[in-house]
Amino acid sequence: MKIAAVFGSVGPYSSKEYVERMCQAQVVQHWHSVDVFDVPGGAIGVVHTSERYGVIPMLVKGQNGNVLVVSGVPTKSGQLRPFLQQIVEMETAEAFQALTEMDGAYAAVFWQEKEKKALMVPDFMGFQPIYCHRAQQGIAFASEIKAFSIGGVVPVQPDPAGWGAFVTFGHIVGEQTQLAGVSRIRGERMCYDPENNDLTKELYWNWPERSRDTQFEEISTEYILDCFGREVDAYREYGVQDNTLLMSSGFDSRFILCLLNEKEMPIKTLSVIHQKHFGGAEGKLGYRMARHLGVEQARLVDAVSGHEGEVAKDHYLVMNDVATPGRGLFISNVSARVEGLSGGVWEGFAPGYTLTQLTDRDMDTYLAKKNLTTESNRWQDAAAVFSEDFLHAMQKGVQENIRRERGLYGEDDYGVMRFIFKNRALNRTVTNPLKVYANTVMPFTPGMSARFWDYIASIPPLTIEDSERKLFRKIYCNDFKKACEIPFCSEKGLFAGDGRFSAEISWKNFLYSLHYYYERRRKIPLVGSLFAKAPVETNTYIDDFLRQHDMDLKRSTHPGCDYINRAFSWQETEGANVLFQRNKEKNLLYYFLCWVDVMEGKLTVH
């Protein structure tokens, strides 16, 4: 389910008119349906999506006019349905607390009829994507960014800080999105009084105290498995009959499969072949592992290609609001295959970010590796595409957001992990199951309970962070020995399941490394320029897209004209082939113009 809600006044039209347009903007599948209804202080709307596969209503009405709508997939130890029925009858203060007592990913809007107040309560971390616009005399919420612009709540105006983060990180940093006036809610609960235009908001969960003395040997795998096992059991309450695990060759999806097998949950698996990654090992080993662990309905499929693949990339960008440079991400191919599924999809987001952790020894070291200086290649690409004024605003805005985020999380390895999680994980990774896949299937993502995070986030991240996945291996060797009998494959290469040396795996990694660096030989520092500059093939799909917008850009009738470098020409003037640098600049222009089209409702999945 997706949400749209307006309380108070956000413009010249009625709240219901805004909400109706905001809901329609979030419809993706032909079977999606919309419900919109007035409340005395505004209007609430929902887009019915994949919750149809579950038995728990996510829209609940009370006996005295109260209304509760919930997006996402919350859990409550198998007692979610009666708990939601209790909440909808509560007074504001009681509901404000009760809505924080669920696990899983969710965002809830509650209208209290007697007190004439509205609540917005997300999950404790802000896993579930939910966005907000604060107007002078009102407030609006929606599950997708495009809902605000297509719905007429805000104009299509790019936020420089959001676009600065897109250029440098590939996702937003902080709360500001790429659309000016729209922010991401990250774990803050809100109470709004429309009559007095009074908004209060607060975080209700804090990061646990740092347990710096914890040693690797002291990490309790029993406690970790208990947390995940309880969440798997809690998801059963939804009664979804058709369940599929997105099965790669990595550590996280294999971990989820082991949990599901232990719980004797019937499961199918889907593995997608990434041909350019270790010769397709990403999908093939995932398929082998599923069969090895007894999954009868295990599927191995090719990635979509050709024109179908290009369209799938556009669909992915529409569904995630062009919030990441998705055309270059394999996840768009996975998303295309998920569209053909039904029921529930299980995904290993949480173990992938917690049982091994992205961090560094301190923030300065981490940010130095990102190369955020204005002389970096990323900013040079941006300088070619964007106007000078907008470029400077982007650079200033993203730096201000980085400073603000550093102040929230600290400068040590804990701070780096928390910075990465609150920004990269919430805005680039978890949006895949919770925002994109959720259009078609119910996303089940174990590892989203406060109980688990209170424990795992207290452990020194550098104790867990390692390229060898020590904590994963400890769990597999102690509890899931059969899962060690098939090699793993991650972005670092192939790994023997038991951690022992394998001449065959070492040889394959060596050959792949040779091929990898040969394909990228022109980018090798110092010596890359000595290699012949083989032609880089241009993407005709992107060229066709830019060609369609060319006349509007030249006439200055395109809404993005004020932010684009008028001297930049995407058309190739040096012959049939284009250089690598020009392709990157064209891609950035494509993302910006594609974003404008999505925010205006011109580019859709329909």
XYZ file of C-alpha atoms in Angstrom, residues 3 16 29 87 92 127 136 253 281 284 306 319 386 388 390 432 436 481 486 495 571 592:
22
model
C -0.003 6.625 1.132
C -9.032 15.873 -1.329
C 0.271 -1.540 -12.214
C -4.740 1.439 17.777
C -3.771 10.638 20.086
C 13.367 1.901 6.515
C 2.955 27.506 5.470
C 20.404 -14.290 0.437
C 28.453 -16.830 -11.376
C 24.437 -19.620 -11.359
C 17.899 -5.264 -25.999
C 9.489 3.493 -9.641
C 24.784 22.150 -15.377
C 27.520 27.603 -13.243
C 23.344 25.644 -10.144
C 14.572 -1.651 -4.057
C 10.202 -0.759 -6.302
C 27.223 -26.348 7.478
C 28.918 -24.340 -2.590
C 35.120 -17.556 -2.010
C 25.427 15.484 -29.899
C 18.388 14.994 -15.048
